[in-house]
Short mmCIF file of C-alpha atoms in Angstrom, two decimals:
data_model
loop_
_atom_site.label_atom_id
_atom_site.label_comp_id
_atom_site.label_asym_id
_atom_site.label_seq_id
_atom_site.Cartn_x
_atom_site.Cartn_y
_atom_site.Cartn_z
CA GLY A 1 -16.88 -0.08 -8.51
CA ILE A 2 -19.70 -1.85 -7.67
CA GLU A 3 -21.69 -0.64 -3.96
CA CYS A 4 -21.68 -2.21 -1.25
CA GLN A 5 -25.65 -2.76 -1.45
CA THR A 6 -24.86 -3.98 -4.90
CA PHE A 7 -21.99 -6.79 -3.81
CA VAL A 8 -24.78 -7.88 -0.79
CA LEU A 9 -27.53 -8.82 -3.24
CA LEU A 10 -25.20 -10.41 -5.75
CA TYR A 11 -24.30 -12.61 -3.01
CA ILE A 12 -28.54 -13.28 -2.16
CA TYR A 13 -28.47 -13.97 -5.67
CA VAL A 14 -25.73 -16.24 -6.88
CA THR A 15 -26.25 -18.16 -3.32
CA SER A 16 -30.37 -18.07 -3.00
CA TYR A 17 -29.78 -16.71 0.52
CA SER A 18 -33.11 -15.68 1.83
CA PHE A 19 -33.86 -12.23 3.44
CA ASP A 20 -37.08 -10.17 4.09
CA VAL A 21 -36.96 -6.44 3.00
CA GLY A 22 -36.08 -5.25 6.92
CA ASP A 23 -33.33 -7.28 7.16
CA LEU A 24 -31.38 -6.57 3.83
CA THR A 25 -31.68 -3.50 4.99
CA GLU A 26 -30.49 -3.52 8.19
CA THR A 27 -27.53 -5.81 6.91
CA CYS A 28 -26.64 -3.39 4.29
CA HIS A 29 -26.29 -1.16 7.16
CA CYS A 30 -24.39 -3.35 8.94
CA LEU A 31 -22.04 -4.05 6.69
CA CYS A 32 -21.84 -0.76 4.86
CA THR A 33 -22.35 1.99 7.83
CA PRO A 34 -18.88 3.09 9.15
CA LYS A 35 -18.46 3.04 13.26
CA VAL A 36 -22.26 1.42 13.12
CA SER A 37 -22.72 0.50 16.72
CA ALA A 38 -22.17 -3.21 17.24
CA SER A 39 -25.54 -3.83 19.31
CA LYS A 40 -27.18 -2.96 16.32
CA CYS A 41 -26.06 -5.00 14.41
CA ASP A 42 -25.91 -8.20 16.01
CA ASN A 43 -28.99 -9.92 14.70
CA ASN A 44 -27.83 -8.94 11.11
CA LEU A 45 -24.13 -10.31 11.00
CA VAL A 46 -23.72 -12.17 8.02
CA THR A 47 -20.13 -14.83 7.42
CA MET A 48 -19.17 -14.85 3.98
CA ASP A 49 -16.67 -16.84 3.08
CA LEU A 50 -14.81 -14.82 0.67
CA ALA A 51 -13.58 -18.00 -1.58
CA THR A 52 -16.86 -19.06 -2.44
CA VAL A 53 -18.01 -14.86 -2.99
CA VAL A 54 -14.91 -15.03 -5.90
CA GLN A 55 -16.25 -18.30 -7.40
CA LYS A 56 -20.27 -17.45 -7.40
CA THR A 57 -19.19 -13.58 -8.73
CA ARG A 58 -16.35 -15.26 -11.21
CA GLU A 59 -19.48 -17.19 -12.71
CA TYR A 60 -21.80 -14.20 -11.98
CA ASP A 61 -19.71 -12.28 -14.57
CA LYS A 62 -19.09 -14.65 -16.73
CA ILE A 63 -22.90 -15.32 -17.19
CA MET A 64 -23.54 -12.19 -17.97
CA GLU A 65 -20.23 -11.15 -20.27
CA MET A 66 -22.33 -14.20 -22.26
CA ARG A 67 -25.31 -12.94 -22.52
CA HIS A 68 -24.40 -9.00 -23.17
CA VAL A 69 -25.71 -7.19 -20.73
CA ASN A 70 -23.33 -6.80 -17.89
CA ASP A 71 -23.82 -2.90 -18.46
CA GLY A 72 -19.65 -2.36 -19.22
CA LEU A 73 -18.86 -4.45 -16.50
CA HIS A 74 -15.91 -5.98 -16.45
CA THR A 75 -12.65 -6.40 -14.05
CA ILE A 76 -9.68 -4.68 -14.79
CA PRO A 77 -6.27 -6.50 -13.78
CA PRO A 78 -3.66 -5.12 -11.65
CA SER A 79 -1.73 -2.64 -13.45
CA GLY A 80 0.98 -1.83 -10.66
CA PHE A 81 2.33 -2.23 -6.98
CA VAL A 82 3.24 0.68 -4.99
CA PHE A 83 5.42 0.12 -2.13
CA HIS A 84 7.42 2.14 0.06
CA GLU A 85 9.76 2.75 3.22
CA SER A 86 7.30 4.99 5.26
CA ARG A 87 6.89 8.73 5.14
CA VAL A 88 9.00 9.00 1.60
CA GLY A 89 6.54 10.30 -0.62
CA SER A 90 4.41 7.33 -1.79
CA THR A 91 1.27 9.28 -1.03
CA LEU A 92 2.45 11.15 -3.35
CA VAL A 93 3.12 8.77 -5.79
CA ALA A 94 -0.55 7.32 -5.88
CA ASN A 95 -1.99 11.01 -6.47
CA SER A 96 0.18 11.39 -9.29
CA LEU A 97 -0.77 8.14 -10.60
CA THR A 98 -4.99 9.25 -9.54
CA ALA A 99 -4.27 12.43 -11.22
CA MET A 100 -2.85 11.61 -14.43
CA ASP A 101 -5.99 10.39 -15.75
CA PRO A 102 -8.43 10.09 -13.00
CA ALA A 103 -11.71 8.50 -14.72
CA ALA A 104 -9.18 5.93 -16.06
CA HIS A 105 -6.65 5.23 -13.34
CA ARG A 106 -8.70 3.44 -9.95
CA VAL A 107 -6.28 3.48 -7.40
CA TYR A 108 -6.46 2.14 -3.97
CA SER A 109 -4.23 3.57 -1.63
CA GLU A 110 -3.60 1.48 1.51
CA SER A 111 -6.68 0.36 1.41
CA HIS A 112 -8.19 -2.52 4.60
CA PRO A 113 -8.99 -5.72 1.88
CA MET A 114 -5.50 -5.11 0.58
CA ASN A 115 -3.63 -4.88 3.64
CA ASP A 116 -5.15 -7.84 5.43
CA ALA A 117 -4.39 -10.02 2.56
CA LEU A 118 -0.70 -9.17 2.38
CA LYS A 119 -1.07 -9.69 6.32
CA GLU A 120 -2.50 -13.91 6.03
CA ASN A 121 0.24 -15.69 7.78
CA SER A 122 -1.23 -18.99 6.37
CA SER A 123 1.43 -22.11 6.17
CA ASP A 124 -0.23 -22.31 3.28
CA MET A 125 1.43 -20.66 0.46
CA ASP A 126 -0.93 -21.19 -2.16
CA ALA A 127 -3.99 -20.07 -0.26
CA ASN A 128 -2.16 -16.96 0.34
CA ILE A 129 -1.50 -15.99 -3.13
CA GLN A 130 -5.14 -17.15 -4.29
CA LEU A 131 -6.60 -14.83 -1.53
CA LEU A 132 -4.67 -11.95 -2.67
CA ARG A 133 -5.26 -12.57 -6.38
CA ASP A 134 -8.83 -12.78 -4.87
CA VAL A 135 -9.26 -9.67 -3.32
CA VAL A 136 -7.79 -8.14 -5.93
CA TYR A 137 -10.56 -9.23 -8.79
CA LEU A 138 -13.21 -8.30 -6.37
CA MET A 139 -11.32 -4.92 -6.13
CA GLY A 140 -10.83 -4.46 -10.04
CA ARG A 141 -14.38 -4.99 -10.81
CA THR A 142 -15.96 -1.69 -12.00
CA SER A 143 -19.16 -0.90 -15.04
CA SER A 144 -17.37 2.44 -15.84
CA ALA A 145 -15.95 1.96 -19.20
CA GLU A 146 -13.80 4.76 -19.20
CA GLU A 147 -12.10 2.93 -15.77
CA ASN A 148 -8.90 0.54 -17.20
CA GLN A 149 -6.00 1.42 -14.80
CA LEU A 150 -5.59 0.14 -11.55
CA PHE A 151 -3.01 0.30 -9.11
CA PHE A 152 -2.23 -0.53 -5.30
CA LYS A 153 -0.59 2.02 -3.10
CA VAL A 154 0.26 -0.85 0.43
CA SER A 155 0.86 -0.12 3.20
CA SER A 156 4.88 0.52 4.63
CA VAL A 157 4.40 -2.85 6.09
CA GLY A 158 3.43 -4.81 3.45
CA SER A 159 6.53 -4.54 1.43
CA LYS A 160 7.59 -7.67 4.12
CA ARG A 161 5.50 -9.65 1.94
CA ILE A 162 6.72 -8.33 -1.68
CA HIS A 163 7.21 -12.24 -2.37
CA PHE A 164 3.37 -13.17 -1.97
CA MET A 165 2.66 -9.91 -4.90
CA GLN A 166 5.12 -11.78 -6.61
CA LYS A 167 4.28 -14.82 -7.26
CA ALA A 168 0.45 -14.21 -7.33
CA PHE A 169 0.87 -11.64 -9.87
CA PRO A 170 4.52 -11.81 -11.64
CA THR A 171 4.50 -9.75 -14.70
CA VAL A 172 3.07 -7.29 -13.16
CA PRO A 173 5.57 -4.19 -12.57
CA TRP A 174 5.91 -2.47 -9.30
CA ILE A 175 8.49 0.04 -6.78
CA PHE A 176 10.01 0.91 -4.12
CA VAL A 177 9.66 4.24 -2.90
CA TYR A 178 13.10 5.29 -0.88
CA ARG A 179 14.28 8.38 0.95
CA ASP A 180 18.25 9.04 2.12
CA PRO A 181 18.02 7.01 5.62
CA VAL A 182 18.56 10.55 8.12
CA GLN A 183 15.79 12.51 6.67
CA THR A 184 14.12 8.99 6.50
CA MET A 185 14.23 8.96 9.93
CA MET A 186 13.93 12.05 10.63
CA SER A 187 9.97 11.97 8.88
CA HIS A 188 9.01 9.75 11.97
CA LEU A 189 11.38 11.00 14.86
CA ASP A 190 11.45 14.17 14.46
CA PRO A 191 12.54 15.64 17.90
CA SER A 192 10.85 19.25 17.65
CA LYS A 193 7.44 17.37 16.63
CA LEU A 194 7.77 14.76 18.91
CA GLY A 195 7.89 16.97 22.52
CA ASN A 196 8.15 16.16 25.88
CA LEU A 197 7.63 12.24 26.03
CA ARG A 198 8.34 11.91 29.91
CA GLY A 199 9.55 8.13 29.07
CA LYS A 200 6.54 7.43 26.98
CA THR A 201 6.82 6.02 23.11
CA PRO A 202 6.57 7.95 20.38
CA GLN A 203 3.59 7.74 18.26
CA ALA A 204 5.60 7.18 14.91
CA VAL A 205 5.21 4.20 12.52
CA CYS A 206 8.29 2.84 12.84
CA LEU A 207 8.18 1.79 16.67
CA ARG A 208 4.22 -0.24 16.47
CA GLY A 209 6.21 -3.78 16.80
CA LYS A 210 8.53 -2.89 19.08
CA SER A 211 6.68 -3.93 22.18
CA HIS A 212 6.32 -7.65 20.27
CA PRO A 213 9.43 -7.13 17.42
CA PRO A 214 8.88 -9.65 14.48
CA LYS A 215 11.70 -12.36 13.71
CA ASP A 216 13.18 -10.52 10.86
CA LEU A 217 13.97 -7.08 13.36
CA ILE A 218 15.38 -9.86 15.93
CA ARG A 219 17.67 -11.21 13.54
CA LEU A 220 19.23 -7.76 11.90
CA ALA A 221 19.73 -7.02 15.70
CA MET A 222 21.23 -10.02 16.64
CA ASP A 223 23.24 -9.85 13.25
CA HIS A 224 24.48 -6.06 14.58
CA ASP A 225 25.09 -7.87 18.26
CA VAL A 226 22.58 -5.84 19.94
CA SER A 227 20.36 -6.72 22.44
CA LEU A 228 16.12 -5.72 21.56
CA ASP A 229 16.60 -4.95 25.24
CA GLU A 230 19.05 -2.36 24.38
CA LEU A 231 17.65 -0.78 21.39
CA SER A 232 17.39 3.39 22.02
CA TYR A 233 13.83 4.35 19.66
CA GLU A 234 15.86 5.96 17.04
CA GLU A 235 17.84 2.29 16.68
CA PHE A 236 14.29 0.37 16.46
CA CYS A 237 13.46 2.77 13.87
CA ALA A 238 16.09 2.35 12.01
CA ALA A 239 15.94 -1.69 12.29
CA HIS A 240 13.02 -1.63 11.42
CA LEU A 241 13.20 0.55 8.15
CA ALA A 242 15.71 -1.65 7.58
CA THR A 243 13.78 -4.31 7.15
CA LEU A 244 11.22 -3.61 4.90
CA CYS A 245 14.51 -2.33 2.49
CA GLU A 246 16.10 -5.44 2.86
CA SER A 247 12.59 -7.28 2.02
CA ALA A 248 12.34 -5.21 -0.97
CA LEU A 249 15.95 -5.37 -2.26
CA LYS A 250 15.13 -9.55 -1.74
CA GLY A 251 11.45 -9.00 -4.14
CA MET A 252 13.86 -7.11 -6.79
CA LYS A 253 16.72 -9.12 -6.88
CA LYS A 254 14.25 -11.86 -7.73
CA SER A 255 11.80 -9.81 -10.01
CA ASN A 256 13.36 -9.75 -13.89
CA GLY A 257 13.15 -6.33 -13.78
CA LYS A 258 10.27 -6.48 -12.65
CA GLY A 259 10.72 -4.48 -9.38
CA VAL A 260 12.70 -1.24 -9.47
CA ALA A 261 14.00 1.38 -6.64
CA VAL A 262 12.22 4.86 -6.69
CA GLU A 263 14.23 7.43 -4.33
CA TYR A 264 12.34 10.51 -3.28
CA ASP A 265 14.68 12.96 -4.48
CA GLY A 266 13.31 14.65 -7.75
CA LEU A 267 10.17 11.94 -7.37
CA VAL A 268 7.50 14.28 -9.70
CA GLU A 269 9.51 13.93 -12.82
CA LYS A 270 10.85 10.89 -12.03
CA LEU A 271 7.16 9.91 -12.27
CA ILE A 272 6.77 11.52 -15.38
CA GLN A 273 9.80 10.98 -17.12
CA THR A 274 10.71 7.18 -16.33
CA VAL A 275 7.97 5.80 -13.91
CA ILE A 276 4.77 6.37 -15.23
CA PRO A 277 5.73 5.89 -19.19
CA GLN A 278 8.24 3.19 -18.81
CA HIS A 279 8.20 1.18 -16.00
CA PHE A 280 4.40 1.10 -16.00
CA GLY A 281 4.11 1.06 -19.93
CA LEU A 282 1.96 3.98 -19.60
CA ASP A 283 1.52 7.39 -21.76
CA VAL A 284 1.92 10.55 -20.58
CA ASP A 285 0.50 13.51 -22.84
CA ASP A 286 0.81 16.96 -21.74
CA ALA A 287 -2.54 17.49 -20.08
CA ALA A 288 -1.31 14.80 -17.81
CA ARG A 289 1.77 16.02 -17.00
CA GLU A 290 0.34 19.73 -15.71
CA ARG A 291 -1.66 17.66 -13.80
CA ILE A 292 0.49 15.92 -11.90
CA ARG A 293 2.74 18.33 -10.99
CA ASN A 294 -0.13 20.70 -10.35
CA VAL A 295 -1.20 18.01 -7.45
CA ALA A 296 2.70 17.65 -6.62
CA LYS A 297 1.83 21.44 -4.79
CA THR A 298 -0.03 20.26 -2.07
CA TYR A 299 1.29 18.63 1.10
CA SER A 300 -0.02 14.85 0.46
CA LYS A 301 -0.40 14.42 3.94
CA SER A 302 -2.97 17.41 4.83
CA LYS A 303 -5.52 15.86 6.18
CA THR A 304 -8.06 19.02 6.94
CA GLU A 305 -7.08 22.50 4.35
CA ASN A 306 -4.58 22.52 1.06
CA ARG A 307 -0.95 22.74 2.33
CA ASP A 308 1.46 24.19 -0.14
CA TRP A 309 4.24 21.41 -0.70
CA VAL A 310 8.17 22.88 0.76
CA GLU A 311 10.79 20.74 0.10
CA ASP A 312 12.52 20.05 3.83
CA SER A 313 15.28 17.98 2.65
CA LYS A 314 18.30 20.66 3.78
CA THR A 315 15.91 21.19 6.96
CA LYS A 316 15.65 17.21 8.50
CA ASP A 317 19.36 16.92 7.60
CA VAL A 318 20.33 20.33 9.61
CA GLY A 319 17.66 19.30 12.59
CA SER A 320 18.58 15.58 12.79
CA THR A 321 20.32 14.82 16.02
CA PRO A 322 23.45 12.65 16.63
CA LYS A 323 21.17 9.46 17.65
CA ILE A 324 19.58 9.57 14.41
CA ARG A 325 22.42 9.91 12.52
CA LYS A 326 24.03 7.08 14.17
CA ALA A 327 20.91 4.69 14.05
CA SER A 328 21.03 5.55 10.72
CA ASP A 329 24.39 4.53 9.52
CA THR A 330 23.88 1.57 11.69
CA PHE A 331 20.95 0.32 10.37
CA LEU A 332 20.03 1.84 7.45
CA ASP A 333 23.33 2.60 5.23
CA GLU A 334 23.87 -0.51 3.78
CA SER A 335 20.67 -1.14 2.54
CA TYR A 336 20.24 2.14 0.90
CA LYS A 337 23.41 2.35 -0.48
CA GLU A 338 22.64 -1.83 -2.21
CA LEU A 339 19.03 0.29 -3.24
CA GLY A 340 20.79 2.69 -5.04
CA LYS A 341 21.82 0.33 -7.54
CA PHE A 342 17.95 -1.05 -8.38
CA SER A 343 16.81 2.75 -8.42
CA ILE A 344 15.72 4.43 -11.75
CA LYS A 345 17.06 7.84 -12.31
#
């Protein structure tokens, strides 16, 4: 894709914004370098209206195309979206899509622009949809002649915004990855990994909203005649996961087959045999199969050294606590069974 400095230069070109060389260097440094001290950038912060940037970018791309001087610059339309319940193998899906054909496949995994676009909560539905389209357009630009597929793995909470994606890209296929409720709960709240909390809230993704519960979780608790104040960590986690599953189900029922569920069990072979060739519509040759199976041998969440992946479903079932099993039955059992009706086998 276009490097950050190139993007800044493009914006300057199409908007006739005036910079001297020193300002440009500092501005690019502030825009493109992670963890830059705010004090170093105070005099070089630039605010850009995204709608204007995208409009100018589209105009620029069109002009370059007409002049036949775009050096292969093109925009890849989205090929598919990956939504998920969290801790259910979605990173393996993203890694597999990349490994299948690294030169041709651009795969974004929980990227901030996509997450922020989906979080946008304007009362103007059309504005939300256009924002998402604009972000995808910019993220799909490339000068590589080989790149021709674009996938987005969205953060788990983005599953609540599937309806925006569907309105923005109604013909693009998408999947929702899920897992047996108890096993998913154990991935978040395994007692052997949490240690002695001493009254503190566990550092689990499913509990991030506990201090300010979202409206859909509040409604779910009310439907079960449970007070939010009375929810245990296990119950809150299960209720949060249930809101993700129910949002995905609503989307699937309106997707005309574009949205399907993919259960964790046998995930790699489902990707190779069904999800990628039949749902995403891409050929999977022998070399691609081998690359996918090889990447699946490594634990996808490892952030340091490579670790071999080990099947842990039975271990999670055996190690689960009564509270985890009860919360799973109360809040997740119904949506889990319903997802099975839309699940790729």
